[in-house]
Coordinates of C-alpha atoms and ligand atoms in Angstrom, one line a residue:
X1 CA -21.8 -16.1 12.6
X2 CA -18.4 -14.8 11.1
X3 CA -16.8 -11.5 11.1
X4 CA -16.8 -8.7 8.9
X5 CA -13.5 -7.7 6.6
X6 CA -13.4 -4.8 4.9
X7 CA -11.3 -5.4 1.3
X8 CA -8.2 -3.6 1.5
X9 CA -5.1 -3.6 3.8
X10 CA -1.6 -2.5 2.7
X11 CA 1.1 -4.6 0.7
X12 CA 2.8 -4.4 4.5
X13 CA 0.1 -6.0 6.2
X14 CA -0.4 -8.7 4.2
X15 CA 0.0 -11.5 7.2
X16 CA -2.0 -9.1 9.7
X17 CA -4.9 -9.9 11.3
X18 CA -7.7 -7.5 9.7
X19 CA -10.5 -6.2 12.1
X20 CA -12.9 -3.9 10.3
X21 CA -13.7 -0.7 12.4
X22 CA -15.5 1.4 9.4
X23 CA -16.7 0.4 6.5
X24 CA -15.7 2.1 3.4
X25 CA -14.3 6.0 2.7
X26 CA -16.2 8.8 4.3
X27 CA -14.5 10.6 1.3
X28 CA -14.7 8.2 -1.7
X29 CA -14.1 11.3 -4.4
X30 CA -10.2 10.5 -5.4
X31 CA -10.3 10.3 -9.5
X32 CA -7.0 7.7 -9.1
X33 CA -8.6 5.2 -6.5
X34 CA -10.7 2.5 -7.7
X35 CA -10.8 0.7 -3.9
X36 CA -14.3 1.7 -2.4
X37 CA -16.4 3.3 -5.4
X38 CA -19.8 2.2 -5.2
X39 CA -19.7 1.9 -1.6
X40 CA -21.7 3.7 1.2
X41 CA -19.8 4.8 4.2
X42 CA -20.5 4.0 7.3
X43 CA -19.3 3.8 10.9
X44 CA -19.1 0.1 12.8
X45 CA -20.5 0.6 17.1
X46 CA -18.1 -0.2 19.7
X47 CA -20.1 -3.2 20.6
X48 CA -20.1 -4.8 17.1
X49 CA -16.2 -4.3 16.8
X50 CA -16.0 -6.0 19.9
X51 CA -18.0 -8.8 19.2
X52 CA -16.0 -9.2 16.1
X53 CA -13.1 -9.6 18.9
X54 CA -14.3 -11.8 20.8
X55 CA -15.4 -14.2 17.8
X56 CA -11.3 -13.7 16.5
X57 CA -10.6 -14.5 20.4
X58 CA -12.5 -17.0 20.3
X59 CA -11.2 -18.8 17.2
X60 CA -8.1 -18.2 18.3
X61 CA -8.2 -20.8 21.3
X62 CA -10.2 -23.5 18.6
X63 CA -6.7 -23.1 16.9
X64 CA -5.6 -24.0 19.6
X65 CA -6.7 -26.9 20.4
X66 CA -6.3 -28.5 17.0
X67 CA -2.3 -27.4 17.7
X68 CA -2.7 -29.4 21.3
X69 CA -4.5 -32.2 20.0
X70 CA -1.6 -32.3 17.1
X71 CA 0.7 -32.4 20.1
X72 CA 2.7 -29.6 18.7
X73 CA 2.1 -27.5 22.5
X74 CA 0.2 -24.0 21.2
X75 CA 2.4 -23.4 18.0
X76 CA 0.6 -23.9 15.2
X77 CA 2.4 -25.6 12.6
X78 CA 1.4 -26.5 8.4
X79 CA -0.4 -29.7 9.8
X80 CA -2.3 -27.9 11.9
X81 CA -3.8 -25.7 9.7
X82 CA -4.0 -28.6 6.9
X83 CA -6.4 -30.4 9.3
X84 CA -8.1 -27.1 10.1
X85 CA -8.8 -25.9 6.5
X86 CA -10.1 -29.7 5.7
X87 CA -12.0 -29.8 9.1
X88 CA -12.8 -26.1 10.0
X89 CA -11.9 -23.9 7.3
X90 CA -13.6 -20.6 9.2
X91 CA -11.1 -20.2 11.4
X92 CA -8.4 -20.5 8.4
X93 CA -7.7 -17.0 8.6
X94 CA -7.1 -17.1 12.5
X95 CA -4.8 -19.9 12.0
X96 CA -2.8 -18.8 9.1
X97 CA -2.2 -15.2 11.3
X98 CA -1.4 -17.4 14.2
X99 CA 1.2 -19.5 12.4
X100 CA 2.7 -16.5 11.2
X101 CA 3.4 -15.0 14.8
X102 CA 0.0 -13.2 15.2
X103 CA 1.7 -10.6 16.5
X104 CA 0.2 -7.8 13.4
X105 CA -3.3 -6.4 13.7
X106 CA -4.8 -3.8 10.6
X107 CA -8.1 -1.9 11.0
X108 CA -9.5 -1.4 8.3
X109 CA -11.1 0.9 6.2
X110 CA -10.1 3.8 5.1
X111 CA -10.5 6.8 7.7
X112 CA -10.8 4.9 11.3
X113 CA -9.6 8.5 12.9
X114 CA -13.4 9.7 12.0
X115 CA -14.3 7.9 14.8
X116 CA -14.4 9.6 18.0
X117 CA -10.3 8.7 19.7
X118 CA -12.0 7.8 22.8
X119 CA -14.1 5.3 21.4
X120 CA -11.1 4.2 18.9
X121 CA -8.9 4.1 22.3
X122 CA -11.7 1.7 24.2
X123 CA -11.7 -0.6 20.8
X124 CA -7.5 -1.0 20.9
X125 CA -7.8 -1.3 24.6
X126 CA -10.4 -4.6 24.1
X127 CA -8.4 -5.6 21.4
X128 CA -5.2 -5.4 23.9
X129 CA -7.1 -7.3 26.9
X130 CA -8.0 -9.9 24.5
X131 CA -4.7 -10.5 22.7
X132 CA -1.6 -9.5 24.8
X133 CA 1.0 -10.8 22.7
X134 CA 0.1 -8.2 19.6
X135 CA 2.7 -5.8 19.4
X136 CA 2.0 -4.0 16.1
X137 CA -1.4 -2.2 15.7
X138 CA -1.6 -0.1 12.6
X139 CA -4.3 2.0 10.8
X140 CA -5.3 3.5 7.6
X141 CA -6.4 7.8 7.8
X142 CA -7.2 10.9 5.7
X143 CA -4.5 13.3 6.6
X144 CA -7.7 15.9 7.0
X145 CA -8.7 14.1 9.5
X146 CA -5.8 13.9 11.7
X147 CA -5.1 17.3 10.8
X148 CA -8.6 17.8 13.0
X149 CA -7.6 15.4 16.0
X150 CA -4.9 17.2 18.9
X151 CA -1.8 15.6 19.1
X152 CA -3.4 14.4 22.8
X153 CA -6.0 12.6 20.9
X154 CA -3.7 11.2 18.5
X155 CA -1.5 10.6 22.1
X156 CA -4.5 8.7 24.1
X157 CA -4.9 6.1 20.7
X158 CA -0.8 5.5 20.9
X159 CA -1.4 4.9 24.6
X160 CA -4.0 2.3 24.2
X161 CA -1.8 0.8 22.3
X162 CA -2.2 2.1 18.4
X163 CA 1.1 1.7 16.8
X164 CA 1.6 3.3 12.6
X165 CA -0.5 5.1 11.0
X166 CA -0.6 4.5 6.7
X167 CA -1.4 7.8 5.4
X168 CA -1.9 8.1 1.1
X169 CA 0.1 11.2 0.6
X170 CA -0.2 10.7 -3.2
X171 CA 1.7 14.1 -3.9
X172 CA 3.0 17.2 -2.3
X173 CA 1.7 19.4 -5.5
X174 CA -1.9 21.4 -4.7
X175 CA -3.0 22.0 -7.9
X176 CA -2.3 18.0 -8.7
X177 CA -4.4 18.0 -5.1
X178 CA -7.0 19.4 -6.3
X179 CA -6.9 18.0 -9.5
X180 CA -7.2 14.4 -8.1
X181 CA -9.6 15.7 -5.8
X182 CA -8.2 14.5 -2.8
X183 CA -9.8 16.8 -0.2
X184 CA -6.9 17.9 1.1
X185 CA -4.2 20.6 1.0
X186 CA -0.2 20.3 1.3
X187 CA -0.4 22.4 4.5
X188 CA -2.5 19.9 5.3
X189 CA -0.8 16.5 4.8
X190 CA 2.3 18.6 6.6
X191 CA -0.1 19.5 10.0
X192 CA -1.2 15.9 10.4
X193 CA 2.2 14.0 9.3
X194 CA 3.6 16.1 12.0
X195 CA 1.0 15.5 14.8
X196 CA 1.3 11.4 14.2
X197 CA 5.2 12.2 15.1
X198 CA 4.6 14.2 18.3
X199 CA 2.2 11.6 19.0
X200 CA 4.7 9.0 19.2
X201 CA 3.0 7.3 16.4
X202 CA 4.9 5.5 13.5
X203 CA 4.2 7.1 10.2
X204 CA 3.9 5.3 6.9
X205 CA 3.0 8.1 4.0
X206 CA 2.1 6.5 0.5
X207 CA 3.3 8.7 -3.0
X208 CA 1.5 7.3 -6.4
X209 CA 4.0 7.6 -9.5
X210 CA 3.3 9.0 -12.2
X211 CA -0.1 10.5 -10.9
X212 CA 1.9 14.1 -12.6
X213 CA 1.1 13.0 -15.8
X214 CA 3.0 14.8 -18.4
X215 CA 1.2 17.9 -17.7
X216 CA 2.5 17.9 -14.0
X217 CA 5.4 15.3 -13.7
X218 CA 7.8 17.6 -12.7
X219 CA 6.4 19.6 -9.9
X220 CA 4.3 16.5 -8.7
X221 CA 8.0 14.9 -7.8
X222 CA 9.4 18.5 -6.4
X223 CA 6.4 19.2 -4.5
X224 CA 6.2 15.8 -3.0
X225 CA 9.9 16.0 -2.3
X226 CA 9.6 19.0 -0.5
X227 CA 6.7 18.1 1.5
X228 CA 7.7 14.6 2.8
X229 CA 11.4 16.4 3.9
X230 CA 9.3 18.3 6.1
X231 CA 7.7 15.7 7.4
X232 CA 10.2 13.0 7.5
X233 CA 8.3 10.2 8.4
X234 CA 8.9 6.7 8.7
X235 CA 8.6 4.9 6.0
X236 CA 8.0 6.6 2.8
X237 CA 6.0 3.7 0.3
X238 CA 5.6 4.7 -3.5
X239 CA 3.1 2.4 -6.2
X240 CA 2.9 3.6 -9.3
X241 CA -0.8 5.1 -10.7
X242 CA -2.4 2.6 -12.9
X243 CA -5.5 3.2 -15.3
X244 CA -7.8 0.6 -14.1
X245 CA -11.3 -0.2 -14.7
X246 CA -13.7 1.9 -12.7
X247 CA -11.1 4.6 -12.0
X248 CA -12.5 8.2 -12.7
X249 CA -9.5 9.0 -13.7
X250 CA -10.2 7.0 -16.7
X251 CA -12.3 9.7 -18.1
X252 CA -10.2 12.5 -18.5
X253 CA -7.7 9.8 -19.6
X254 CA -10.0 8.7 -22.6
X255 CA -11.1 12.2 -23.4
X256 CA -7.2 13.7 -23.7
X257 CA -7.4 15.9 -20.8
X258 CA -5.2 14.0 -18.6
X259 CA -2.2 12.4 -20.2
X260 CA -0.7 9.8 -18.3
X261 CA 3.3 8.8 -17.9
X262 CA 5.2 6.0 -19.7
X263 CA 7.2 3.4 -18.2
X264 CA 10.5 5.1 -18.4
X265 CA 8.8 8.5 -18.1
X266 CA 8.0 7.7 -14.1
X267 CA 11.1 6.3 -13.9
X268 CA 12.7 9.7 -14.7
X269 CA 10.2 11.0 -12.1
X270 CA 10.8 8.9 -10.0
X271 CA 14.7 9.6 -9.9
X272 CA 13.7 13.6 -9.5
X273 CA 11.5 12.9 -6.6
X274 CA 14.0 10.9 -5.0
X275 CA 17.1 13.3 -5.4
X276 CA 15.1 16.1 -4.2
X277 CA 13.8 13.9 -1.0
X278 CA 15.9 14.0 2.5
X279 CA 14.9 12.6 5.3
X280 CA 15.8 10.0 8.2
X281 CA 13.0 7.0 7.1
X282 CA 12.9 4.4 4.7
X283 CA 11.8 4.2 1.1
X284 CA 10.3 0.8 -0.2
X285 CA 9.1 0.1 -3.5
X286 CA 6.7 -2.6 -2.3
X287 CA 4.3 -3.1 -4.9
X288 CA 3.7 -5.0 -7.6
X289 CA 3.4 -1.7 -10.3
X290 CA 6.2 -0.1 -9.1
X291 CA 8.7 -1.0 -12.2
X292 CA 11.9 -1.0 -10.5
X293 CA 11.1 -2.9 -6.4
X294 CA 15.1 -2.9 -5.8
X295 CA 14.8 0.9 -5.2
X296 CA 14.8 0.6 -1.4
X297 CA 17.0 1.7 2.0
X298 CA 17.2 4.3 4.5
X299 CA 16.9 7.7 2.7
X300 CA 19.6 9.1 5.4
X301 CA 22.1 5.8 4.1
X302 CA 21.0 4.6 0.8
X303 CA 19.8 7.2 -1.2
X304 CA 23.0 7.6 -3.3
X305 CA 22.5 3.2 -3.5
X306 CA 19.1 3.7 -4.8
X307 CA 19.2 6.3 -7.3
X308 CA 22.3 4.6 -8.8
X309 CA 19.7 1.0 -9.2
X310 CA 17.7 3.8 -11.1
X311 CA 20.6 5.1 -13.3
X312 CA 21.2 1.5 -14.0
X313 CA 18.3 1.1 -15.6
X314 CA 18.1 4.4 -17.6
X315 CA 21.8 4.0 -18.7
X316 CA 20.7 0.4 -20.3
X317 CA 19.9 -0.1 -24.2
X318 CA 16.8 0.9 -25.3
X319 CA 16.0 -3.0 -26.4
X320 CA 17.0 -4.2 -22.6
X321 CA 14.6 -1.3 -21.2
X322 CA 11.9 -3.2 -23.1
X323 CA 13.5 -6.6 -21.9
X324 CA 13.5 -5.8 -18.4
X325 CA 9.8 -4.3 -18.8
X326 CA 8.5 -7.6 -19.7
X327 CA 10.2 -9.4 -17.7
X328 CA 8.9 -7.0 -14.7
X329 CA 5.2 -7.0 -15.8
X330 CA 4.9 -11.0 -17.0
X331 CA 6.5 -11.7 -13.4
X332 CA 9.5 -12.9 -15.4
X333 CA 11.9 -10.9 -13.6
X334 CA 11.7 -9.3 -10.1
X335 CA 14.7 -7.6 -9.6
X336 CA 16.8 -6.1 -12.5
X337 CA 19.8 -8.4 -11.9
X338 CA 17.2 -11.0 -13.0
X339 CA 17.9 -10.1 -16.3
X340 CA 21.1 -12.0 -16.2
X341 CA 19.8 -15.3 -16.4
X342 CA 20.4 -16.3 -20.0
X343 CA 16.9 -18.3 -20.0
X344 CA 14.5 -15.9 -18.5
X345 CA 16.8 -13.1 -20.7
X346 CA 16.0 -14.9 -24.4
X347 CA 12.4 -15.5 -23.5
X348 CA 11.9 -12.4 -23.0
X349 CA 13.9 -11.2 -26.1
X350 CA 12.0 -13.4 -28.0
X351 CA 8.8 -12.1 -27.1
X352 CA 10.0 -8.7 -27.7
X353 CA 11.2 -9.2 -31.1
X354 CA 7.7 -11.3 -32.2
X355 CA 5.8 -7.7 -31.1
X356 CA 8.5 -5.7 -32.7
X357 CA 7.9 -7.9 -35.8
X358 CA 3.7 -8.1 -35.4
X359 CA 3.7 -4.1 -35.2
X360 CA 2.3 -4.0 -32.3
X361 CA 2.7 -0.9 -29.5
X362 CA 5.0 -2.2 -26.6
X363 CA 3.9 0.4 -24.2
X364 CA -0.3 -0.6 -25.2
X365 CA 1.1 -4.3 -24.3
X366 CA 2.3 -3.7 -21.4
X367 CA 0.0 -1.2 -20.1
X368 CA -2.5 -3.5 -20.4
X369 CA -0.4 -6.0 -18.4
X370 CA 0.0 -3.1 -15.8
X371 CA -3.7 -2.8 -15.5
X372 CA -4.3 -6.2 -14.6
X373 CA -2.7 -5.7 -11.2
X374 CA -3.3 -3.7 -8.0
Ligands
LIG1 S1 -9.5 8.7 0.6 FE1 -8.3 7.3 0.2 S2 -9.6 5.4 0.6 FE2 -10.6 7.7 -0.1 S3 -11.1 7.9 -2.2 FE3 -8.9 8.9 -1.7 S4 -7.3 7.6 -1.6 FE4 -9.3 6.2 -2.6

């Protein structure tokens, strides 16, 4: 016997325990999103989810029994995990979760608030009863769905133990929301975000850098800043548009209807966005696709420093920017400061010069690499 798992979780939930509440996405039409294409949405019953929680509880008890056998009390050590990996690999993900603290749970999939609030609250309460040491329970939700929920329904979820809602804002520019078939307006995004905060839940909003393309980049930056400045979520997370196989937007790129921005143009868009953004939340670039991962900090305290990072990049000569982009995309650099490592810098210089000699287009080369990540 095992439990159902969904395919997606936010980067910040990498070490959380996953419990699937619904399957796939009830909307599933966004042009830029590859996540659940071809997968049909369905709800799971409260009973099915409770059975998964029971299974996880039993697994946690078994994992702790391994730890006791090894003499480490109830503490899960590397040795405990190695033994479980060898003897009972089906327990490994629960063992890893407990090893990392066992505090966070992420409810899958894309829009769990479609479930009646009483049922979702019942699931969350059941989870808390079975894992009383869990401190954070989070979920994705669509703003459209949240905008239809009352604050008292959201409060019921908060009181049951839900801590945070992750929402894909993507953009605050209405024509772009329409073009990308997001199925929600900027006004509904604002209503949903404010309700979540009013209910006492933590709110994490996602923005897609580059989503406006050449046609709408400026409006995308300005309206997204406007909408998020009104909502003032606890977290703003950016991720960069990626032209991967399987996303419907690719067809529009191939036909020339949508013209994607290049790396440096996306960085300029990010600068305009950040410059116009106000609030008290925390800005995070925690995705491998983002060029400048170190653009991170409190909007209230660190905005000048974050813009400073962007300016430092944009002020570099063109060859150095290419050097950094190559290093970042190939996993040789993580931060701008990594260019100070002479070995890595010359390795990327050699690659840059080779591409130049071969007459290869750097942007195409980088785009190809960017498409390999999610
Ligand atoms: S609502 Fe979210 S998960 Fe569903 S298609 Fe749009 S971006 Fe993808």
